[in-house]
Amino acid sequence: MAERLVDVDGVNLSVEDRGAGRVIALVHGFPLDRAMWAAQIAALGGQFRVIAPDLRGFGKSSLAPDDAEQGVGMERYAADVAAVLDELGVTEPVVLAGLSMGGYAAWQFALRWPERLAGLVPCDTRAIADTEEARAGRLKMAEAALAAGDSSPALSMLPKLLGKSTHQSRPEIVAAVQAMIQRQTAEAVAAAQRGMARREDVRSRLKEIACPTLAIVGAEDVISSPAEMREFAAAMPQAKVVEIAGAGHMTTMENPAAVTQAIADFARSIDG
Ligand code: MLT
């Protein structure tokens, strides 16, 4: 049975736990759930132990009563991931991959628990904080979602989440991402947007993250561009960058085989 439920102070986190060996933890982006890692969970689960939570509020995980109102900080999502690893008995260092918002949480994990990381995989993510304009847009979307009572305001992100090639020729991926956004709740959207709006600019702290790092970015990503990701990777002691062809921001779904291969090769390189 791959699905586990982990209780963190009354919040139920639904977690996929599959396979054996070196642990690879996969943290999803916004406004999505762990299904965005489905291809990697299936393929990597045959070679490693894959642990993929639905972050609080998303997918099948619950929220704390005041999370939507207060916002969930990236530090909280990171602490939830740490609690999941504790609960699943993982004491050895892991490879932690986080896509976009999952990457914001992964920075916080890496800065707080460096000893728990064997490797870090920031996927399609950013180190910089929001501009004032972006922050205001997030707070507006949080309010709009709560007013609508569903995640529909977040559908405005769909054009930018996927690359030009996907929009042009792979309608089934566009439909899958759209359906994933639609099944999230207004409260999860509000909680995450309010949390992301106040997230830290970690650029000056990247030099502290000394573990082997593989930055993965879609060649057509317009949210966290290849140029931006190369720039932050250059500020890290041990980071390499791999660019994924034919993919925008949702590399794990747009070119799943290439992402799986990159993570598997990286995890194996750590183990020598
Ligand atoms: C994501 O994919 O998680 C989002 O693009 C993150 C964000 O809104 O900054």
mmCIF file of C-alpha atoms and ligand atoms in Angstrom:
data_model
loop_
_atom_site.group_PDB
_atom_site.id
_atom_site.type_symbol
_atom_site.label_atom_id
_atom_site.label_comp_id
_atom_site.label_asym_id
_atom_site.label_seq_id
_atom_site.Cartn_x
_atom_site.Cartn_y
_atom_site.Cartn_z
ATOM 1 C CA MET A 1 0.000 0.000 0.000
ATOM 2 C CA ALA A 2 1.679 3.192 -1.159
ATOM 3 C CA GLU A 3 -0.584 5.808 0.410
ATOM 4 C CA ARG A 4 0.055 6.837 4.005
ATOM 5 C CA LEU A 5 -1.647 9.353 6.266
ATOM 6 C CA VAL A 6 0.586 11.414 8.534
ATOM 7 C CA ASP A 7 -0.834 13.520 11.339
ATOM 8 C CA VAL A 8 0.977 16.811 12.012
ATOM 9 C CA ASP A 9 -0.656 18.530 14.999
ATOM 10 C CA GLY A 10 -4.132 17.575 13.811
ATOM 11 C CA VAL A 11 -3.481 18.217 10.116
ATOM 12 C CA ASN A 12 -3.738 15.040 8.034
ATOM 13 C CA LEU A 13 -1.162 14.829 5.281
ATOM 14 C CA SER A 14 -1.697 12.275 2.551
ATOM 15 C CA VAL A 15 1.612 10.867 1.349
ATOM 16 C CA GLU A 16 2.684 8.461 -1.377
ATOM 17 C CA ASP A 17 5.444 6.195 -0.039
ATOM 18 C CA ARG A 18 6.741 3.732 -2.575
ATOM 19 C CA GLY A 19 9.807 1.569 -3.161
ATOM 20 C CA ALA A 20 13.022 1.005 -1.207
ATOM 21 C CA GLY A 21 16.532 2.396 -0.972
ATOM 22 C CA ARG A 22 17.781 5.997 -1.140
ATOM 23 C CA VAL A 23 14.860 8.282 -0.267
ATOM 24 C CA ILE A 24 13.776 10.798 -2.900
ATOM 25 C CA ALA A 25 11.177 13.237 -1.551
ATOM 26 C CA LEU A 26 9.098 15.053 -4.182
ATOM 27 C CA VAL A 27 7.286 18.288 -3.276
ATOM 28 C CA HIS A 28 4.660 19.620 -5.655
ATOM 29 C CA GLY A 29 3.951 23.132 -6.920
ATOM 30 C CA PHE A 30 0.985 25.493 -6.773
ATOM 31 C CA PRO A 31 -1.986 25.158 -7.243
ATOM 32 C CA LEU A 32 -1.502 21.439 -7.666
ATOM 33 C CA ASP A 33 -0.953 18.202 -5.793
ATOM 34 C CA ARG A 34 1.433 15.260 -5.850
ATOM 35 C CA ALA A 35 -0.188 13.890 -9.014
ATOM 36 C CA MET A 36 2.064 16.283 -10.919
ATOM 37 C CA TRP A 37 4.855 13.859 -9.972
ATOM 38 C CA ALA A 38 2.873 10.742 -11.005
ATOM 39 C CA ALA A 39 5.279 9.670 -13.757
ATOM 40 C CA GLN A 40 8.325 10.125 -11.497
ATOM 41 C CA ILE A 41 6.648 8.356 -8.558
ATOM 42 C CA ALA A 42 5.929 5.346 -10.784
ATOM 43 C CA ALA A 43 9.346 5.200 -12.468
ATOM 44 C CA LEU A 44 11.607 6.180 -9.557
ATOM 45 C CA GLY A 45 9.619 4.025 -7.136
ATOM 46 C CA GLY A 46 11.112 0.952 -8.810
ATOM 47 C CA GLN A 47 14.677 2.058 -8.031
ATOM 48 C CA PHE A 48 14.464 4.242 -4.923
ATOM 49 C CA ARG A 49 12.097 4.944 -2.032
ATOM 50 C CA VAL A 50 9.892 7.798 -3.234
ATOM 51 C CA ILE A 51 8.003 9.908 -0.691
ATOM 52 C CA ALA A 52 5.597 12.456 -2.167
ATOM 53 C CA PRO A 53 3.244 14.377 0.144
ATOM 54 C CA ASP A 54 0.226 16.432 -0.759
ATOM 55 C CA LEU A 55 1.141 19.703 0.975
ATOM 56 C CA ARG A 56 -1.376 20.841 3.585
ATOM 57 C CA GLY A 57 -4.657 21.817 1.974
ATOM 58 C CA PHE A 58 -3.843 20.316 -1.423
ATOM 59 C CA GLY A 59 -4.896 16.970 -2.890
ATOM 60 C CA LYS A 60 -6.096 14.751 -0.068
ATOM 61 C CA SER A 61 -4.388 16.677 2.766
ATOM 62 C CA SER A 62 -6.267 18.845 5.240
ATOM 63 C CA LEU A 63 -5.550 22.379 6.476
ATOM 64 C CA ALA A 64 -5.443 23.765 10.013
ATOM 65 C CA PRO A 65 -8.486 25.946 10.833
ATOM 66 C CA ASP A 66 -6.725 29.305 10.477
ATOM 67 C CA ASP A 67 -4.329 28.410 7.617
ATOM 68 C CA ALA A 68 -6.440 30.041 4.884
ATOM 69 C CA GLU A 69 -6.771 33.243 6.888
ATOM 70 C CA GLN A 70 -3.152 33.406 8.123
ATOM 71 C CA GLY A 71 -1.429 31.929 5.083
ATOM 72 C CA VAL A 72 0.957 28.983 5.205
ATOM 73 C CA GLY A 73 4.596 30.055 5.167
ATOM 74 C CA MET A 74 7.201 28.148 3.186
ATOM 75 C CA GLU A 75 8.840 27.280 6.526
ATOM 76 C CA ARG A 76 5.596 25.512 7.576
ATOM 77 C CA TYR A 77 5.440 23.437 4.386
ATOM 78 C CA ALA A 78 9.118 22.541 4.935
ATOM 79 C CA ALA A 79 8.422 21.548 8.537
ATOM 80 C CA ASP A 80 5.547 19.370 7.316
ATOM 81 C CA VAL A 81 7.933 17.564 4.960
ATOM 82 C CA ALA A 82 10.355 17.037 7.868
ATOM 83 C CA ALA A 83 7.487 15.708 9.999
ATOM 84 C CA VAL A 84 6.471 13.308 7.223
ATOM 85 C CA LEU A 85 10.026 11.956 7.016
ATOM 86 C CA ASP A 86 10.128 11.566 10.807
ATOM 87 C CA GLU A 87 6.803 9.751 10.861
ATOM 88 C CA LEU A 88 7.870 7.411 8.057
ATOM 89 C CA GLY A 89 11.052 6.554 9.964
ATOM 90 C CA VAL A 90 13.469 8.265 7.568
ATOM 91 C CA THR A 91 16.560 9.243 9.535
ATOM 92 C CA GLU A 92 19.131 9.132 6.740
ATOM 93 C CA PRO A 93 19.802 12.096 4.395
ATOM 94 C CA VAL A 94 17.430 12.305 1.439
ATOM 95 C CA VAL A 95 17.339 13.756 -2.037
ATOM 96 C CA LEU A 96 14.735 16.513 -1.916
ATOM 97 C CA ALA A 97 13.120 17.761 -5.124
ATOM 98 C CA GLY A 98 10.659 20.643 -5.104
ATOM 99 C CA LEU A 99 8.955 22.216 -8.087
ATOM 100 C CA SER A 100 8.218 25.937 -7.989
ATOM 101 C CA MET A 101 6.326 26.457 -4.689
ATOM 102 C CA GLY A 102 7.718 23.056 -3.688
ATOM 103 C CA GLY A 103 11.125 24.570 -4.418
ATOM 104 C CA TYR A 104 10.410 27.558 -2.153
ATOM 105 C CA ALA A 105 9.654 25.035 0.612
ATOM 106 C CA ALA A 106 12.764 23.017 -0.287
ATOM 107 C CA TRP A 107 14.998 26.115 0.202
ATOM 108 C CA GLN A 108 13.637 26.449 3.727
ATOM 109 C CA PHE A 109 14.190 22.748 4.396
ATOM 110 C CA ALA A 110 17.774 22.959 3.093
ATOM 111 C CA LEU A 111 18.572 26.027 5.200
ATOM 112 C CA ARG A 112 17.073 24.612 8.379
ATOM 113 C CA TRP A 113 18.026 20.922 8.116
ATOM 114 C CA PRO A 114 21.189 20.721 5.965
ATOM 115 C CA GLU A 115 22.184 17.478 7.682
ATOM 116 C CA ARG A 116 19.014 15.805 6.393
ATOM 117 C CA LEU A 117 19.907 16.415 2.744
ATOM 118 C CA ALA A 118 22.041 14.202 0.508
ATOM 119 C CA GLY A 119 21.051 16.292 -2.473
ATOM 120 C CA LEU A 120 18.704 19.061 -3.539
ATOM 121 C CA VAL A 121 16.749 19.306 -6.797
ATOM 122 C CA PRO A 122 15.179 22.743 -7.284
ATOM 123 C CA CYS A 123 12.831 22.357 -10.267
ATOM 124 C CA ASP A 124 11.374 25.334 -12.136
ATOM 125 C CA THR A 125 11.637 27.548 -9.089
ATOM 126 C CA ARG A 126 12.905 30.919 -7.952
ATOM 127 C CA ALA A 127 15.192 32.183 -5.193
ATOM 128 C CA ILE A 128 13.996 35.791 -5.364
ATOM 129 C CA ALA A 129 10.976 37.079 -3.408
ATOM 130 C CA ASP A 130 7.940 38.675 -5.061
ATOM 131 C CA THR A 131 7.762 42.217 -6.394
ATOM 132 C CA GLU A 132 5.126 44.419 -4.747
ATOM 133 C CA GLU A 133 2.947 43.915 -7.803
ATOM 134 C CA ALA A 134 3.226 40.124 -7.679
ATOM 135 C CA ARG A 135 2.484 40.185 -3.947
ATOM 136 C CA ALA A 136 -0.648 42.239 -4.502
ATOM 137 C CA GLY A 137 -1.748 39.834 -7.245
ATOM 138 C CA ARG A 138 -1.397 36.882 -4.872
ATOM 139 C CA LEU A 139 -3.436 38.556 -2.128
ATOM 140 C CA LYS A 140 -6.096 39.407 -4.670
ATOM 141 C CA MET A 141 -6.257 35.823 -5.898
ATOM 142 C CA ALA A 142 -6.522 34.567 -2.300
ATOM 143 C CA GLU A 143 -9.538 36.792 -1.721
ATOM 144 C CA ALA A 144 -11.095 35.939 -5.078
ATOM 145 C CA ALA A 145 -10.806 32.203 -4.406
ATOM 146 C CA LEU A 146 -12.422 32.528 -0.970
ATOM 147 C CA ALA A 147 -15.199 34.697 -2.437
ATOM 148 C CA ALA A 148 -15.802 32.193 -5.262
ATOM 149 C CA GLY A 149 -15.624 29.228 -2.879
ATOM 150 C CA ASP A 150 -13.407 27.331 -5.302
ATOM 151 C CA SER A 151 -10.018 27.453 -7.028
ATOM 152 C CA SER A 152 -11.326 28.975 -10.274
ATOM 153 C CA PRO A 153 -9.303 32.234 -9.954
ATOM 154 C CA ALA A 154 -6.126 30.127 -10.094
ATOM 155 C CA LEU A 155 -7.014 28.915 -13.590
ATOM 156 C CA SER A 156 -5.603 32.221 -14.825
ATOM 157 C CA MET A 157 -2.171 30.656 -14.262
ATOM 158 C CA LEU A 158 -2.705 27.911 -16.826
ATOM 159 C CA PRO A 159 -1.289 29.771 -19.876
ATOM 160 C CA LYS A 160 2.045 30.372 -18.129
ATOM 161 C CA LEU A 161 2.331 27.012 -16.382
ATOM 162 C CA LEU A 162 2.812 25.139 -19.634
ATOM 163 C CA GLY A 163 5.249 25.698 -22.467
ATOM 164 C CA LYS A 164 4.376 26.907 -25.916
ATOM 165 C CA SER A 165 4.940 23.429 -27.403
ATOM 166 C CA THR A 166 2.531 21.853 -24.927
ATOM 167 C CA HIS A 167 -0.166 24.451 -25.564
ATOM 168 C CA GLN A 168 0.237 23.926 -29.304
ATOM 169 C CA SER A 169 0.349 20.175 -29.555
ATOM 170 C CA ARG A 170 -0.528 18.348 -26.323
ATOM 171 C CA PRO A 171 -4.103 19.209 -25.285
ATOM 172 C CA GLU A 172 -4.255 16.206 -22.941
ATOM 173 C CA ILE A 173 -1.546 17.723 -20.727
ATOM 174 C CA VAL A 174 -3.286 21.094 -20.713
ATOM 175 C CA ALA A 175 -6.509 19.310 -19.694
ATOM 176 C CA ALA A 176 -4.759 17.317 -16.953
ATOM 177 C CA VAL A 177 -3.209 20.424 -15.383
ATOM 178 C CA GLN A 178 -6.509 22.278 -15.638
ATOM 179 C CA ALA A 179 -8.339 19.420 -13.890
ATOM 180 C CA MET A 180 -5.676 19.319 -11.174
ATOM 181 C CA ILE A 181 -6.121 23.051 -10.506
ATOM 182 C CA GLN A 182 -9.914 22.681 -10.456
ATOM 183 C CA ARG A 183 -9.897 19.980 -7.803
ATOM 184 C CA GLN A 184 -8.013 22.141 -5.260
ATOM 185 C CA THR A 185 -9.982 24.115 -2.684
ATOM 186 C CA ALA A 186 -10.351 27.868 -2.277
ATOM 187 C CA GLU A 187 -8.796 27.564 1.196
ATOM 188 C CA ALA A 188 -5.665 25.832 -0.121
ATOM 189 C CA VAL A 189 -5.243 28.515 -2.784
ATOM 190 C CA ALA A 190 -5.660 31.322 -0.240
ATOM 191 C CA ALA A 191 -3.335 29.689 2.299
ATOM 192 C CA ALA A 192 -0.557 29.157 -0.236
ATOM 193 C CA GLN A 193 -0.866 32.527 -1.970
ATOM 194 C CA ARG A 194 -0.743 34.379 1.342
ATOM 195 C CA GLY A 195 2.254 32.303 2.375
ATOM 196 C CA MET A 196 4.113 32.776 -0.907
ATOM 197 C CA ALA A 197 3.456 36.527 -0.830
ATOM 198 C CA ARG A 198 5.603 36.851 2.297
ATOM 199 C CA ARG A 199 8.290 34.334 1.382
ATOM 200 C CA GLU A 200 11.924 35.144 1.943
ATOM 201 C CA ASP A 201 14.360 36.211 -0.765
ATOM 202 C CA VAL A 202 16.918 33.421 -0.330
ATOM 203 C CA ARG A 203 19.489 34.604 -2.901
ATOM 204 C CA SER A 204 21.998 35.788 -0.304
ATOM 205 C CA ARG A 205 21.735 32.461 1.540
ATOM 206 C CA LEU A 206 22.262 30.123 -1.407
ATOM 207 C CA LYS A 207 25.975 29.845 -0.625
ATOM 208 C CA GLU A 208 24.991 28.091 2.629
ATOM 209 C CA ILE A 209 23.417 25.203 0.701
ATOM 210 C CA ALA A 210 26.490 23.074 0.169
ATOM 211 C CA CYS A 211 24.978 19.700 -0.754
ATOM 212 C CA PRO A 212 25.086 18.404 -4.335
ATOM 213 C CA THR A 213 22.364 20.266 -6.231
ATOM 214 C CA LEU A 214 20.713 19.687 -9.576
ATOM 215 C CA ALA A 215 18.577 22.533 -10.882
ATOM 216 C CA ILE A 216 16.012 21.345 -13.434
ATOM 217 C CA VAL A 217 14.280 23.838 -15.723
ATOM 218 C CA GLY A 218 12.022 23.613 -18.736
ATOM 219 C CA ALA A 219 13.575 25.257 -21.784
ATOM 220 C CA GLU A 220 10.256 27.083 -22.340
ATOM 221 C CA ASP A 221 9.613 28.033 -18.688
ATOM 222 C CA VAL A 222 8.365 31.646 -18.565
ATOM 223 C CA ILE A 223 7.790 31.702 -14.759
ATOM 224 C CA SER A 224 11.273 30.621 -13.634
ATOM 225 C CA SER A 225 13.345 31.011 -16.771
ATOM 226 C CA PRO A 226 16.466 29.000 -17.610
ATOM 227 C CA ALA A 227 18.515 32.221 -17.368
ATOM 228 C CA GLU A 228 17.209 32.985 -13.872
ATOM 229 C CA MET A 229 17.802 29.425 -12.682
ATOM 230 C CA ARG A 230 21.330 29.387 -14.105
ATOM 231 C CA GLU A 231 22.024 32.592 -12.227
ATOM 232 C CA PHE A 232 21.000 31.237 -8.841
ATOM 233 C CA ALA A 233 22.706 27.891 -9.489
ATOM 234 C CA ALA A 234 25.953 29.783 -10.100
ATOM 235 C CA ALA A 235 25.664 31.221 -6.585
ATOM 236 C CA MET A 236 25.497 27.726 -5.043
ATOM 237 C CA PRO A 237 28.627 25.769 -4.098
ATOM 238 C CA GLN A 238 27.722 22.528 -5.899
ATOM 239 C CA ALA A 239 24.934 23.131 -8.394
ATOM 240 C CA LYS A 240 24.537 21.885 -11.943
ATOM 241 C CA VAL A 241 21.699 22.782 -14.283
ATOM 242 C CA VAL A 242 19.802 20.581 -16.681
ATOM 243 C CA GLU A 243 17.461 22.097 -19.225
ATOM 244 C CA ILE A 244 14.453 20.016 -20.279
ATOM 245 C CA ALA A 245 13.479 20.247 -23.940
ATOM 246 C CA GLY A 246 9.872 20.732 -25.013
ATOM 247 C CA ALA A 247 8.752 21.765 -21.537
ATOM 248 C CA GLY A 248 7.598 24.916 -19.784
ATOM 249 C CA HIS A 249 7.137 25.285 -16.016
ATOM 250 C CA MET A 250 5.533 21.852 -15.520
ATOM 251 C CA THR A 251 8.548 19.836 -16.604
ATOM 252 C CA THR A 252 7.473 16.739 -14.656
ATOM 253 C CA MET A 253 4.347 16.444 -16.803
ATOM 254 C CA GLU A 254 5.555 17.959 -20.069
ATOM 255 C CA ASN A 255 8.674 15.821 -20.448
ATOM 256 C CA PRO A 256 8.358 13.241 -17.676
ATOM 257 C CA ALA A 257 10.968 10.801 -18.981
ATOM 258 C CA ALA A 258 13.693 13.456 -19.127
ATOM 259 C CA VAL A 259 12.936 14.649 -15.581
ATOM 260 C CA THR A 260 12.868 11.099 -14.225
ATOM 261 C CA GLN A 261 16.194 10.338 -15.891
ATOM 262 C CA ALA A 262 17.811 13.514 -14.575
ATOM 263 C CA ILE A 263 16.708 12.819 -10.991
ATOM 264 C CA ALA A 264 17.670 9.133 -11.155
ATOM 265 C CA ASP A 265 21.140 9.915 -12.550
ATOM 266 C CA PHE A 266 21.626 12.615 -9.920
ATOM 267 C CA ALA A 267 20.578 10.324 -7.042
ATOM 268 C CA ARG A 268 22.889 7.575 -8.309
ATOM 269 C CA SER A 269 25.778 10.005 -8.671
ATOM 270 C CA ILE A 270 25.440 10.887 -4.984
ATOM 271 C CA ASP A 271 25.703 7.247 -3.997
ATOM 272 C CA GLY A 272 28.759 6.892 -6.224
HETATM 273 C C1 MLT B 1 4.092 27.039 -8.835
HETATM 274 O O1 MLT B 1 4.144 26.401 -9.905
HETATM 275 O O2 MLT B 1 4.220 26.473 -7.749
HETATM 276 C C2 MLT B 1 3.837 28.513 -8.894
HETATM 277 O O3 MLT B 1 4.162 28.997 -10.158
HETATM 278 C C3 MLT B 1 4.581 29.214 -7.822
HETATM 279 C C4 MLT B 1 4.292 30.684 -7.768
HETATM 280 O O4 MLT B 1 3.135 31.076 -7.932
HETATM 281 O O5 MLT B 1 5.241 31.452 -7.531
#
